[in-house]
Structures are given as C-alpha cells and as structure tokens.
CSV table of C-alpha atoms in Angstrom, one decimal:
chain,number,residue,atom,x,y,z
A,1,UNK,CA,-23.3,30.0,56.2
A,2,UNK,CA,-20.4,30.3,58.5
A,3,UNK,CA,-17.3,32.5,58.2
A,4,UNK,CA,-15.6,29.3,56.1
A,5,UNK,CA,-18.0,28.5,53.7
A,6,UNK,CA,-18.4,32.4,52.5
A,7,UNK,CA,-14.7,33.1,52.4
A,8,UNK,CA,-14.6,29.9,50.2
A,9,UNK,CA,-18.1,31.4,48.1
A,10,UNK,CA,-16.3,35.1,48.0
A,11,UNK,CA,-12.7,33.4,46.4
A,12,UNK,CA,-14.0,30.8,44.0
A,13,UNK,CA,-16.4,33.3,42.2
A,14,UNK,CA,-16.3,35.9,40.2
A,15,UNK,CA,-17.9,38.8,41.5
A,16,UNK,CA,-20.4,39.0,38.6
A,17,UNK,CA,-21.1,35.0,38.7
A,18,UNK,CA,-22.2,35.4,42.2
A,19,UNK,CA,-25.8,35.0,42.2
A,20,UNK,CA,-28.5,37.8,43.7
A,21,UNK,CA,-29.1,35.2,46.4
A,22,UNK,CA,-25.0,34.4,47.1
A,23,UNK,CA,-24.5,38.0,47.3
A,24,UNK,CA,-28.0,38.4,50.4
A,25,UNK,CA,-26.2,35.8,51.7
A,26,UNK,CA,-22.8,37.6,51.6
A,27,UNK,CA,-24.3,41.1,52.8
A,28,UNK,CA,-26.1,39.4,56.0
A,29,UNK,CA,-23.3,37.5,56.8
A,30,UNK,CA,-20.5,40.7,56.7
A,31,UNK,CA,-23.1,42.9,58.0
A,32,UNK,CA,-22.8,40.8,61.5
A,33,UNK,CA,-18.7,39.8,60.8
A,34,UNK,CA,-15.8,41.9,60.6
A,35,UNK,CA,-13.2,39.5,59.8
A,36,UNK,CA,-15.9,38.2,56.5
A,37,UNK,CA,-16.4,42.0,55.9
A,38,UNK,CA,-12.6,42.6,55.4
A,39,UNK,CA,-11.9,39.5,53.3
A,40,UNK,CA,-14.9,40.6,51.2
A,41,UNK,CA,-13.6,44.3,50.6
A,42,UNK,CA,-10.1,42.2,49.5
A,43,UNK,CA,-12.1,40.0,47.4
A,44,UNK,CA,-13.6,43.3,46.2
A,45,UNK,CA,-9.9,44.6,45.2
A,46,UNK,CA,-8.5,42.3,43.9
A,47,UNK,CA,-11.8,41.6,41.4
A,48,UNK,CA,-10.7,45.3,40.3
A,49,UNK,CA,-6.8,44.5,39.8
A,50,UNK,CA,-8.2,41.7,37.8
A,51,UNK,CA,-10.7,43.8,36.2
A,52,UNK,CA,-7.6,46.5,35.1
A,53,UNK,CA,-5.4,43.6,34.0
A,54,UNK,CA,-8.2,42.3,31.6
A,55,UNK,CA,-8.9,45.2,30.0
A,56,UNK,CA,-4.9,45.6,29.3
A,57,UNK,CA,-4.5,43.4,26.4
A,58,UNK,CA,-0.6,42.7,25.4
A,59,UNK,CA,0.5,45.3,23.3
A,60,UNK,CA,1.9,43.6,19.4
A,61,UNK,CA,5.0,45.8,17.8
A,62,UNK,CA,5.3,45.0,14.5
A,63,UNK,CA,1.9,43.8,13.7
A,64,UNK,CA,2.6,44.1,9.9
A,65,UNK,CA,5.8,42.0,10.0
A,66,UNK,CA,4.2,39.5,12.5
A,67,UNK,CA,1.1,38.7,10.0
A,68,UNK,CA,3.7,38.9,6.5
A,69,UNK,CA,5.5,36.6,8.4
A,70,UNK,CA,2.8,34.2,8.6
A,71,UNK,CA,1.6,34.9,4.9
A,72,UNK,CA,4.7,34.2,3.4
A,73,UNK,CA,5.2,31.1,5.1
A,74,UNK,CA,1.7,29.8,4.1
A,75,UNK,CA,2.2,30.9,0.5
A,76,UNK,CA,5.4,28.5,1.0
A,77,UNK,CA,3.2,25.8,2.5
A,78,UNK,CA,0.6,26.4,-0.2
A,79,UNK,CA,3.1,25.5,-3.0
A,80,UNK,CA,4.7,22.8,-1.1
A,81,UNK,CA,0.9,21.2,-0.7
A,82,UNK,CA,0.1,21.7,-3.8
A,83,UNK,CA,3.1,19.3,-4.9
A,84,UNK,CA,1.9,17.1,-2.1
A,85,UNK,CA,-1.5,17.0,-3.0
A,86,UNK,CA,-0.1,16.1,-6.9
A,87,UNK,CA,2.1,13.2,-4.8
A,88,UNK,CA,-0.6,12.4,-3.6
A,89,UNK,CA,-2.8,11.9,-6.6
A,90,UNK,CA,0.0,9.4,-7.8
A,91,UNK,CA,0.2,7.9,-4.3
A,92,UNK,CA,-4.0,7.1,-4.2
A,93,UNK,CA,-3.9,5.9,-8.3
A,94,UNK,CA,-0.9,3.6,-7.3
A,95,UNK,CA,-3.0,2.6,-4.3
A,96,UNK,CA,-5.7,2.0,-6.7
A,97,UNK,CA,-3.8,-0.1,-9.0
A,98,UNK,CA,-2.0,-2.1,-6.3
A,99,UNK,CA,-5.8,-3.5,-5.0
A,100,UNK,CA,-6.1,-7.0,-5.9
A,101,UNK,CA,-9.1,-6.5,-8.4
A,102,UNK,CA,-8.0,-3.4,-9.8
A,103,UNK,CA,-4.5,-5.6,-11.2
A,104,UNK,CA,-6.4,-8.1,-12.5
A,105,UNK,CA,-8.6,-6.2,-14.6
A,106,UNK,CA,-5.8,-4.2,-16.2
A,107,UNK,CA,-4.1,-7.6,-16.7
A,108,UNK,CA,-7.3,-9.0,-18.4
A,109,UNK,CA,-7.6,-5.9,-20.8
A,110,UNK,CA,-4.1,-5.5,-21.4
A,111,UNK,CA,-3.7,-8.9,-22.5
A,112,UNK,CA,-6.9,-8.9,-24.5
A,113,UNK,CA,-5.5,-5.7,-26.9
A,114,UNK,CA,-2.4,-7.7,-26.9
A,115,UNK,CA,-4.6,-10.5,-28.5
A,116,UNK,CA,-6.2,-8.2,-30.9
A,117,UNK,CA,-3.2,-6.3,-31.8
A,118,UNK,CA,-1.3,-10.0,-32.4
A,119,UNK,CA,-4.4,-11.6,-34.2
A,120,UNK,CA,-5.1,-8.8,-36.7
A,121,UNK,CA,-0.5,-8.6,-36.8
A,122,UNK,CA,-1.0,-12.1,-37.7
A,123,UNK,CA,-4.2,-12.0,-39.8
A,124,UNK,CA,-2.1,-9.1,-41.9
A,125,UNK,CA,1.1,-11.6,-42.4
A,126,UNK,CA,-1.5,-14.1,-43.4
A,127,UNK,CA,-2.7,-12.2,-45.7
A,128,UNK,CA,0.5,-10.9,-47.3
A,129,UNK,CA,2.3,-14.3,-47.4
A,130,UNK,CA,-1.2,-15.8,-49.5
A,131,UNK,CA,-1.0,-12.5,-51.7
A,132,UNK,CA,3.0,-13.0,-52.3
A,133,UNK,CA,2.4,-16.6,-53.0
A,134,UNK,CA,-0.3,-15.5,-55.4
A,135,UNK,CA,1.6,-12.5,-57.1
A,136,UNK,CA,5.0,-15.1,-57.3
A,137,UNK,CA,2.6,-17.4,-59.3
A,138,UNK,CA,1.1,-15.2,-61.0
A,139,UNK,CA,4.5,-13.6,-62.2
A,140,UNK,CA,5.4,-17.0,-62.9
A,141,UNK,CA,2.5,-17.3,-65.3
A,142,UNK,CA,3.2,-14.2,-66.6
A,143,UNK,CA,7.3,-15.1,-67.6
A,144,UNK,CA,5.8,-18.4,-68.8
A,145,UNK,CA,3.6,-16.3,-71.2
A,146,UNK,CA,6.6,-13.9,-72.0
A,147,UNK,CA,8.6,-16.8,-72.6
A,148,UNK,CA,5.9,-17.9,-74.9
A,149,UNK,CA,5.9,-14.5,-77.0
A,150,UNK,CA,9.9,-14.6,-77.1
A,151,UNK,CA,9.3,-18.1,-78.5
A,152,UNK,CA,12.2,-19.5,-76.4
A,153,UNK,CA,14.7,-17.0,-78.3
A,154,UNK,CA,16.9,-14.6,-77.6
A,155,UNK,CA,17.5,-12.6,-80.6
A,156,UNK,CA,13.9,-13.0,-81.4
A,157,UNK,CA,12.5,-11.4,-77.8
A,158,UNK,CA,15.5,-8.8,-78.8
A,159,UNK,CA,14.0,-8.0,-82.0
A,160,UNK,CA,10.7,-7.9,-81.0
A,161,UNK,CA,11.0,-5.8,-77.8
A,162,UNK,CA,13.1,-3.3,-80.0
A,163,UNK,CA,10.3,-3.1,-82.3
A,164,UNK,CA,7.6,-3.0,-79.8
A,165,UNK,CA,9.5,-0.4,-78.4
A,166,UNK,CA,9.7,1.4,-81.7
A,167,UNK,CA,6.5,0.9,-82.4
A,168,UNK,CA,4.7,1.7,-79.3
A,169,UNK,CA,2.1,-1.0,-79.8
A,170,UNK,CA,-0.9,-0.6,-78.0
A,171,UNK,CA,-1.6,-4.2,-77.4
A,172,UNK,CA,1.5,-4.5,-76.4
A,173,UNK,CA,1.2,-2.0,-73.2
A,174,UNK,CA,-2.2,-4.1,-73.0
A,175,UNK,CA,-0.4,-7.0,-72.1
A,176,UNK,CA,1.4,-6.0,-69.1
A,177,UNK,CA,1.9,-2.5,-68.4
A,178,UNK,CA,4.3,-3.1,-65.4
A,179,UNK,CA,6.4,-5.7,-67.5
A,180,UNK,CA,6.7,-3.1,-69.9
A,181,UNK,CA,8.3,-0.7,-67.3
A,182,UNK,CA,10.4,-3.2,-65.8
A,183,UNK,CA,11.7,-3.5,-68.8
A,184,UNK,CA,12.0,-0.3,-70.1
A,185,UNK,CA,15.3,0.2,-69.5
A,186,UNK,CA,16.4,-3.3,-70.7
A,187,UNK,CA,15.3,-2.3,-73.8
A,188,UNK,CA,17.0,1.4,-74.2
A,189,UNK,CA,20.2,-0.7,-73.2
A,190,UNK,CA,19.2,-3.5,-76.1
A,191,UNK,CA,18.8,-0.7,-78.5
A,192,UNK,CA,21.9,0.6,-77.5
A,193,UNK,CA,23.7,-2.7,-78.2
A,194,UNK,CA,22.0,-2.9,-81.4
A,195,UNK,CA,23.6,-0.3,-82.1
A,196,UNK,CA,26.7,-1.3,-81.4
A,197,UNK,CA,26.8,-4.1,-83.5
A,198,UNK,CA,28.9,-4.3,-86.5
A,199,UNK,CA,27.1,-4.5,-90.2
A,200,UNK,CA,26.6,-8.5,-90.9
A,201,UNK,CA,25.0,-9.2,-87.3
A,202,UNK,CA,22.3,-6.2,-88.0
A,203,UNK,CA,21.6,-7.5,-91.5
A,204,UNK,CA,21.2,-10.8,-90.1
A,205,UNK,CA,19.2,-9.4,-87.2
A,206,UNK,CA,16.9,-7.4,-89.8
A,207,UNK,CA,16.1,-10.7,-91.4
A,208,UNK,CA,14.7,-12.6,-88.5
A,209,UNK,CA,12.9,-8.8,-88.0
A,210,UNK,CA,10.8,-9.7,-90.9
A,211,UNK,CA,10.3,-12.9,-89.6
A,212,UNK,CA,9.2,-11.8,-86.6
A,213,UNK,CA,7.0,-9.5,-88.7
A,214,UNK,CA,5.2,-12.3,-89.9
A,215,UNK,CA,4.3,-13.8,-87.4
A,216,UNK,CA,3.3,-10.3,-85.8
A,217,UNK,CA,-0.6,-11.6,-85.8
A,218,UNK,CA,-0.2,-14.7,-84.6
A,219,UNK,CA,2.3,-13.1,-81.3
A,220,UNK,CA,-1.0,-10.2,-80.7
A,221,UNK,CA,-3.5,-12.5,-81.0
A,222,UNK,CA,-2.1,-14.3,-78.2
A,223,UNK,CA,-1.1,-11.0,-76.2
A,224,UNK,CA,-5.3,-10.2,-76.7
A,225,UNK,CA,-6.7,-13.3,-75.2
A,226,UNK,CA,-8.9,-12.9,-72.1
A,227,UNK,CA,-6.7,-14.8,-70.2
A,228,UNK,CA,-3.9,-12.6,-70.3
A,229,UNK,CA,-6.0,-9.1,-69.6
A,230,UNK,CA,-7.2,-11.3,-66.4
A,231,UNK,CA,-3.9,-12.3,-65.2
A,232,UNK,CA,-2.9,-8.4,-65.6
A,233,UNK,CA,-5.6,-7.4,-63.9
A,234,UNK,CA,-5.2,-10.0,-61.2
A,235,UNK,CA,-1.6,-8.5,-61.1
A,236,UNK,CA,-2.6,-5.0,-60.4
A,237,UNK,CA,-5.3,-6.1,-57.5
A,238,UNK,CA,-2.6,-8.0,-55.7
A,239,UNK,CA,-0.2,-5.7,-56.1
A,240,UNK,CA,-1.7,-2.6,-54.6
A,241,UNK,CA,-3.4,-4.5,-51.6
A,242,UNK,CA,0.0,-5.3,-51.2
A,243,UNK,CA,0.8,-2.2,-51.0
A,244,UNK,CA,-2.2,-1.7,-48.6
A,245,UNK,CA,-0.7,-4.7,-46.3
A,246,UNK,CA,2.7,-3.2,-46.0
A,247,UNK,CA,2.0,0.1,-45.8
A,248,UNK,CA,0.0,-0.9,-42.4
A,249,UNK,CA,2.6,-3.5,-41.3
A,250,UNK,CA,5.3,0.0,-41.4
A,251,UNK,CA,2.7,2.2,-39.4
B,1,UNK,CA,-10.8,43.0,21.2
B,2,UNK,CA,-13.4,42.7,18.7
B,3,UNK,CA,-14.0,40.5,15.9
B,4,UNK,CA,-14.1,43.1,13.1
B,5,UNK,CA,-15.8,40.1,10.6
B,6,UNK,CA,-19.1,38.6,10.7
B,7,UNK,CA,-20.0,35.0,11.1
B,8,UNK,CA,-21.2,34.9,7.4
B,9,UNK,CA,-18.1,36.8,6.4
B,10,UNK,CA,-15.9,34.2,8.0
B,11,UNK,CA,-17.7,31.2,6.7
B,12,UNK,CA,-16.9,32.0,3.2
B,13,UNK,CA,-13.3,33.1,4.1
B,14,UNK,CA,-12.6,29.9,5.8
B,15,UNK,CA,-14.3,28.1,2.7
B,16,UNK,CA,-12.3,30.1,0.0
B,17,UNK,CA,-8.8,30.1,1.8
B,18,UNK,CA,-9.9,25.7,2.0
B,19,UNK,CA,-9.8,25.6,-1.6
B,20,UNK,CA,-6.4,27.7,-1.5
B,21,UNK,CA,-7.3,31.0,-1.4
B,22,UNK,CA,-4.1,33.0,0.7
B,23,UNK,CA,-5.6,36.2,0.3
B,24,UNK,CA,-9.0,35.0,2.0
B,25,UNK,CA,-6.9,33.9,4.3
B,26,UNK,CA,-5.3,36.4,5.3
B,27,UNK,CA,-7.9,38.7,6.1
B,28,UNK,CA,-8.9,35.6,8.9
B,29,UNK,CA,-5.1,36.1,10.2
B,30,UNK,CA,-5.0,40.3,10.1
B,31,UNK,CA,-8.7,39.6,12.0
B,32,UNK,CA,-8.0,37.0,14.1
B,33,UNK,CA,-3.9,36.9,15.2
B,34,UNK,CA,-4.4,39.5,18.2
B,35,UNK,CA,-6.8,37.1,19.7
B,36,UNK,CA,-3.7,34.5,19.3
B,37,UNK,CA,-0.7,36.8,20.8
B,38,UNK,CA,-2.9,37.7,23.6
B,39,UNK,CA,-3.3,34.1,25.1
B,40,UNK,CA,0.0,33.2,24.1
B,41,UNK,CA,1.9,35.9,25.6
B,42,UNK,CA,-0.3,35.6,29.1
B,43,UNK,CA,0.6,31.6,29.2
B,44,UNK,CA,4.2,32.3,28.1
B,45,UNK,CA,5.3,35.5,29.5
B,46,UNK,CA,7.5,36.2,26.5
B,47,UNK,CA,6.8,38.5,23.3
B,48,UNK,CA,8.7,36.8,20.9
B,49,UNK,CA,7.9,33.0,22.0
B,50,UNK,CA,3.9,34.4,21.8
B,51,UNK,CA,4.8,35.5,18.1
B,52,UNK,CA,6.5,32.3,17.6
B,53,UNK,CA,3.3,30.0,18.4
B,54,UNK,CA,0.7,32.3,16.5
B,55,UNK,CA,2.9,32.0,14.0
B,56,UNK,CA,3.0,27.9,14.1
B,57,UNK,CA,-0.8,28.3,15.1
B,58,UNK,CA,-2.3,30.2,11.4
B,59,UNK,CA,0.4,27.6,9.4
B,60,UNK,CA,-1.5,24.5,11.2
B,61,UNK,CA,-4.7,26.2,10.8
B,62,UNK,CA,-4.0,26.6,6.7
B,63,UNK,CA,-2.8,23.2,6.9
B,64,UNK,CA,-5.7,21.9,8.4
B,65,UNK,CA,-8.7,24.3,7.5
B,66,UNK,CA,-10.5,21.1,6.2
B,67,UNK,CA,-10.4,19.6,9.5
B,68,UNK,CA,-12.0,22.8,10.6
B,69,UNK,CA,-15.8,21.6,12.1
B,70,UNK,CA,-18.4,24.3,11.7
B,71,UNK,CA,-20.1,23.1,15.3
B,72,UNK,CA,-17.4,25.2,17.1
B,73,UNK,CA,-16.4,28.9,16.9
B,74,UNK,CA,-13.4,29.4,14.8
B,75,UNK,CA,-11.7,31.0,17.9
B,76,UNK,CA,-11.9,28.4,20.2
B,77,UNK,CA,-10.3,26.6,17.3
B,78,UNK,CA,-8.0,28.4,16.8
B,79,UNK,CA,-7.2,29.1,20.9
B,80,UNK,CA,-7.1,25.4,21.2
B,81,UNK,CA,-4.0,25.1,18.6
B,82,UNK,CA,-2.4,28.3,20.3
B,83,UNK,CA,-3.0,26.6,23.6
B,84,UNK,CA,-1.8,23.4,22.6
B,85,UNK,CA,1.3,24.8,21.1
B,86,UNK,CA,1.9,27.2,24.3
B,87,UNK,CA,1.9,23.7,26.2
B,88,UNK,CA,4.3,22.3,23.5
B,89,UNK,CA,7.1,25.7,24.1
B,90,UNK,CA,6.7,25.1,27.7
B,91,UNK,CA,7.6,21.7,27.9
B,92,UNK,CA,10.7,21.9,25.4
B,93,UNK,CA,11.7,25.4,28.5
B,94,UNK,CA,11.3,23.1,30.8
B,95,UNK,CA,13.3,20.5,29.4
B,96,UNK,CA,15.9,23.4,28.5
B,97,UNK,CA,15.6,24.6,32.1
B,98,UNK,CA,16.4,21.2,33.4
B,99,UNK,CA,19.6,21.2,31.0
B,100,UNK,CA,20.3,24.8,32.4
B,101,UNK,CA,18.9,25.4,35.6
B,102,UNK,CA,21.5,27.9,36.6
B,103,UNK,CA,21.5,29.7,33.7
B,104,UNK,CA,17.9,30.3,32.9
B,105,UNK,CA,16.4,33.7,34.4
B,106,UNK,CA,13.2,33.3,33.9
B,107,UNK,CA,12.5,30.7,36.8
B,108,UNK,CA,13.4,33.5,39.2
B,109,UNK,CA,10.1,35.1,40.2
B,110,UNK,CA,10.6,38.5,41.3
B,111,UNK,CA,7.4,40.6,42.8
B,112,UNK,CA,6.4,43.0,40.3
B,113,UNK,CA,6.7,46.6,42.3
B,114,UNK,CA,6.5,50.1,41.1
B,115,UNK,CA,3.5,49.3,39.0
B,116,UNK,CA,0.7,51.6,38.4
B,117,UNK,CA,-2.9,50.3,37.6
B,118,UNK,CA,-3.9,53.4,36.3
B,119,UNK,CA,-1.7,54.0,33.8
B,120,UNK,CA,-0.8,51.9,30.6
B,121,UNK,CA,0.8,48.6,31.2
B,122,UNK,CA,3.9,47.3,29.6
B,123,UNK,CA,3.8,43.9,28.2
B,124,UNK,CA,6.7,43.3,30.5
B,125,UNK,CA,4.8,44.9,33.6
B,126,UNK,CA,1.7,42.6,32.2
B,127,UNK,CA,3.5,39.2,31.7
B,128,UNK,CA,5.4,39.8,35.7
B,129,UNK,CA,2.0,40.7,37.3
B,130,UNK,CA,0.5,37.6,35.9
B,131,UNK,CA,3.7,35.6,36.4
B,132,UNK,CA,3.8,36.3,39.3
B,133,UNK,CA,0.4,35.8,40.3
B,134,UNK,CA,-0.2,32.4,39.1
B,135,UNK,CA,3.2,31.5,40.4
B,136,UNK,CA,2.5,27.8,42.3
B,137,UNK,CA,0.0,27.2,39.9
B,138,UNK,CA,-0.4,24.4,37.2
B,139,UNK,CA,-0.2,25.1,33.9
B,140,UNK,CA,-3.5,23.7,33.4
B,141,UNK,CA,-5.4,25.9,36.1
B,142,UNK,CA,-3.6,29.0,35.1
B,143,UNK,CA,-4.5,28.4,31.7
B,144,UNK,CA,-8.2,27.9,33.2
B,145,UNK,CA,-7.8,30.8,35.1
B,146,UNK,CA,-6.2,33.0,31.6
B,147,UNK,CA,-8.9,31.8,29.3
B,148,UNK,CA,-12.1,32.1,31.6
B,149,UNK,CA,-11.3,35.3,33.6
B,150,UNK,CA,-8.9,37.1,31.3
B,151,UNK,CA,-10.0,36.4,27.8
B,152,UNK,CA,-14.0,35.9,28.8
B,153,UNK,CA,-14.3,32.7,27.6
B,154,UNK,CA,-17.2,30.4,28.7
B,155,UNK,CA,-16.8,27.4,31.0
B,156,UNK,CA,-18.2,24.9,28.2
B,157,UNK,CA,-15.4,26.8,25.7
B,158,UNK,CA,-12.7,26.2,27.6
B,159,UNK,CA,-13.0,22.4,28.3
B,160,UNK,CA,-13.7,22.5,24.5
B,161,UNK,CA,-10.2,24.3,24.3
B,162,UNK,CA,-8.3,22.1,27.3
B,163,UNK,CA,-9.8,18.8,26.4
B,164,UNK,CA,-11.2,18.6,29.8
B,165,UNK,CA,-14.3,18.3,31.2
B,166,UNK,CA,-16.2,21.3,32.5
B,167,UNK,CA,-16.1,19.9,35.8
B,168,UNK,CA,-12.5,20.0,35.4
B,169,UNK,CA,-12.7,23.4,34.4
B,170,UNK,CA,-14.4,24.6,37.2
B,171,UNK,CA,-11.9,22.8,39.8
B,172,UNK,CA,-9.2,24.3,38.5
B,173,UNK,CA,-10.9,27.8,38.2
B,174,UNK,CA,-11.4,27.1,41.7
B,175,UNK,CA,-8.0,26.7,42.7
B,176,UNK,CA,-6.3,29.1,40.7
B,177,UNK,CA,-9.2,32.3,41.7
B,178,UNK,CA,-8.5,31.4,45.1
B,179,UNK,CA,-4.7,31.2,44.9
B,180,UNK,CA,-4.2,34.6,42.7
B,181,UNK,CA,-7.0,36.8,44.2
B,182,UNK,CA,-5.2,35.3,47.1
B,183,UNK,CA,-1.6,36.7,45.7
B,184,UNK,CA,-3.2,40.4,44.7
B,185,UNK,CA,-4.7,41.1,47.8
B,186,UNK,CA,-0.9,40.4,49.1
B,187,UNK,CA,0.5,42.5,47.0
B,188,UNK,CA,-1.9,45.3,47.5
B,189,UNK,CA,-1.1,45.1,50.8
B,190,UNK,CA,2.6,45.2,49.9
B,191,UNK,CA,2.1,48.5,48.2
C-alpha cells in the first residue's frame, strides 16, 4: 500500500473496524514512513477526542417536566382518538351503507316490513269495517226486535220498560244485557216523568199497565227464543273483538 | 445509556399502550426519551428544539404504535421519527435563516476553545465541538457520522433509520470520518 491509500484506510475507519490484517498493514507501512506514522498518531487522537465526546451524552434538565410534557399531551391525543376512532365507526358504517349492494338490501327489507306492516294495517281495517258492518246489522236486528216488544208504541215500551225496571226481570236482562244499560238511564228519566205526570194520564197509563200485563207471556216468550240469545251472543263476540281490533289499531 | 427494560418487557408495553394504555406507555417514554434528546440535540445543536422533536417524536409514536413492525428494534423506530423530525426543524431554520440571514446567530461558526476533555462537558461545549466539527458537512453524512460513531448504531440500522442504502451509509461515513477526524486533529493542534 503506498502512503495514499493508508492515509485514506487510517481516515475512513474506525480504529476498532480496522481489521488485524489492515492494522499489519498499517504497522509495516509507518514502521518504514514518517510522514504515515504522524498522520496515524493524529488518527490515533482524534479516535480518542471522539472516543471522550461519545461517552459525554447531552445532559437533560428537567427530565420530569420533559416526559409530563409528553404524557399529558398523549392523554390529550388519547381522548381526541378516541372521538376519532367513534367518527370513525360512523364514517366506515356510512361507508358500508353507501356500497351499491349494501343500499339495495336495506331497500328490499325496508320495503318488505313496510308491506307487512301495511298488509296486516289493512287486513285489521278489513276486519273492523266487516265486524262494524256486522254489529250495525246486527243492532239493526236487535231495534227491529225491540221495536217488536214495544209493539210499535210509545206509551206501551214506556210502561213496560218502567215495569221491567221495577221488576228486575230476569229474562229481561236475558235479552240484551247491553240494551239494558244503554238504556238504563232512559228509564230512570221515564220514571221520573212518570212521575211527573198529573193524576188522569197515570190512571190511564196504569190501564194499558194491565194490558201490557197480559200480554206479559206472549212479550217473554218471544224475548226466550233461540234466536234472540244468538243474536246477543253474536253481539258480545263482535263487540269485544272490536275492542281487540281497535285497541291494536291505537298501539 | 442503557435500556433499563427487556425485550419481553417492551413487547407487552408496546402491545398494552396499542390498545390505549398511557401508563404502559409511559414507562416506554421515561425508558426510552434520553435515547431521543441525545440524537436530537447532536443533529440540532439546541436543548430546547431537541425537547421539542422528542416531544413530537413519543406523540407520533402513540399515534402510530399500530404501525409499529416487530421486525425492527423499537429504537431504530423510534430514532427514525426523531431523525426525520430533526430534518423537518432544520429545514423550517433554514427557511427562517433565509428570511433572516443577518439576524440568525447560529450560522456563525465559532471554534470551540477553552475546552477540557477531561472534565464534564456542557451541552453547549458538546453541541459547538460537534458543530463545529461537522461544519461543511451534509446533513445526511453528519447524521451518518452521529448515528454510527456517536450513538453505536450498526451500518444496516442506520440505512434502516435514513432510508438509504448501506452503501450509502458507508459513503457518507466515509466522507464525514475523514472531514471531522480531519477538523480535531486541527484543532488539537490549535490547542
């Protein structure tokens, strides 16, 4: 090796990189230069500046304040991701919903509970208008039969509602247990008129009473048929799944 | 320096302060920010811009512990952030320095004299010696030169850290040994 090539060997190496055969080299080739010996004892120096300057690490003053520092900005951070990583939750489920596929499927479920929620909205409707239709006939029926017992007269019905009333006749609730209510208070207010009138009309009343007395068997007998406890019955059905129908229609 | 936590140790700690733990992580920070300071006050000659960047560098490492890959050490990591963000301060001086050139002392080299070896350096005293003796250098072979013969750091570590080859590394060693050995022996003669 000539003077060049070591001096460019001695500066580009560390001295514990150079190899045991670098440094034979070195040794022989100072041993017989001066100029390569100098440089090398440089070399030598400066590898021990280096050496002081490496063990001399930068000295940190408040340490403490340095790593709180850094801890209180990362417990900052960790909230602030936290919020992002809930953004971004939203952000991948809208990105989910937004795909093609994804918004057709919702669509296709969405508008089959619509369906189902419209078919059993209109099934219940259905059903309520066939059961009013029912009950408004049935009622019919019923007044038809009322009108019947009341044999088409108003002093008479009077006369023999007040003495149903009076009376309390079984068959009488028998025959219609609502009508009876519904017309409860009709009858308290007939009594009360029948009170109120004067002396002849109340005779005269008290006569067709009898009357009506009479032909007490002929009215129960006709309050008793089957037909009648049917029709009641068929009342009561239709009237509480009524009920059932429009308590469901409110909810 | 030594790390005062095992491998095993700092696996987990990484792994807890990924799923949010502070207080794992900040055991890795009291263990690990010296190693941080230390490169970035040698590459930036100035205390409080080295706090600044290890500051920066342990909130980008909790932001991005899940990009951390186990293959490399977590301080090579972590010097390649620190390095990366020394290079960042740098450029925004030098772009300050442009704006005030006159004003600016630090781009006045001065030759550090009066200082004693043997005795207890002063980060100042520290920061002018090596200032001064990678003065004409790049700041990609001084931090070569920093990271290999100042902090130990293997050849294949530091193009990890630089994002250079090892070739590259080795160039630029090359250079900057031979420039600042160079620069010592001239001032050991000047003493």
């Amino acid at each position: 090796m000539n003077c060049s090539q070591i001096k460019e060997l001695v500066f580009s190496k560390r001295l514990d990189e150079l190899t045991p055969a670098e440094k034979s080299i070195i040794e022989k080739h100072i041993s017989l230069c001066q100029d390569c010996e100098n440089i090398y004892e440089s070399f030598q120096k400066a590898e021990s500046v280096l050496g002081k300057m490496k063990i001399r690490q930068p000295i940190l003053d408040n340490e403490e304040f340095l790593v709180d520092s850094i801890m209180q900005k990362v417990n900052s951070k960790s909230s602030d991701q936290k919020y992002e990583n809930e953004f971004y939750f939203f952000e991948k489920l809208i990105l989910f919903v937004s795909q093609k596929l994804v918004r057709y499927a919702l669509t296709a479920i969405l508008f089959i509970i619509v369906s189902l929620y419209m078919f059993e909205e209109y099934s219940a409707v259905k059903n309520i208008i066939q059961l009013e239709s029912q009950l408004n006939n049935t009622v019919q029926v019923n007044n038809s039969k009322a009108e019947i017992i009341s044999f088409n007269n108003d002093i008479l019905k009077f006369f023999y509602d007040t003495y149903k009333f009076a009376h309390g006749n079984s068959s009488y609730v028998k025959l219609s247990k609502d009508w009876l209510l519904v017309n409860k208070e009709d009858l308290r207010n007939l009594l009360l008129d029948y009170e109120k009138l004067d002396q002849p009309t109340k005779t005269k009343i008290k006569s067709l009473q009898s009357e009506l007395l009479n032909q007490k068997d002929l009215i129960f007998s006709e309050t008793e048929t089957g037909e009648m406890k049917t029709l009641q019955l068929e009342i009561e059905k239709l009237n509480s799944e009524l009920q059932k129908f429009k308590s469901r229609r409110g909810k | 320096m030594q790390n005062q936590i095992h491998f095993e140790q700092l696996s987990e700690l990484i792994l807890k302060a990924n799923k949010g733990d502070t207080k794992a992580f900040e055991v890795i920070v009291r263990n690990y920010h010296k190693f941080g300071y230390a490169v970035a006050s040698k590459i930036l000659y100035n205390e409080e811009d080295a706090k600044d960047v290890v500051q920066e560098s342990f909130i980008r490492i909790w932001k991005h512990l899940n990009e951390y890959d186990k293959k490399i050490k977590f301080t090579t990591w972590m010097y390649k952030i620190v390095v990366n963000l020394c290079f960042d301060k740098l450029k925004s001086q030098k772009r300050r320095r442009n704006i005030f050139k006159n004003l600016d002392e630090d781009s006045v080299i001065n030759t550090p004299s009066g200082i004693d070896l043997e005795k207890e350096l002063t980060n100042k005293e520290l920061a002018a010696m090596i200032k001064h003796f990678a003065s004409g250098l790049s700041e990609k072979q001084k931090t070569v030169f920093i990271l290999r013969d100042m902090e130990d750091l293997s050849i294949e570590e530091v193009s990890e850290i630089m994002n250079i080859s090892s070739g590259s590394v080795k160039t630029n060693l090359f250079y900057a040994r031979q420039s600042i050995r160079k620069k010592i022996i001239k001032w050991e003669n000047q003493k």
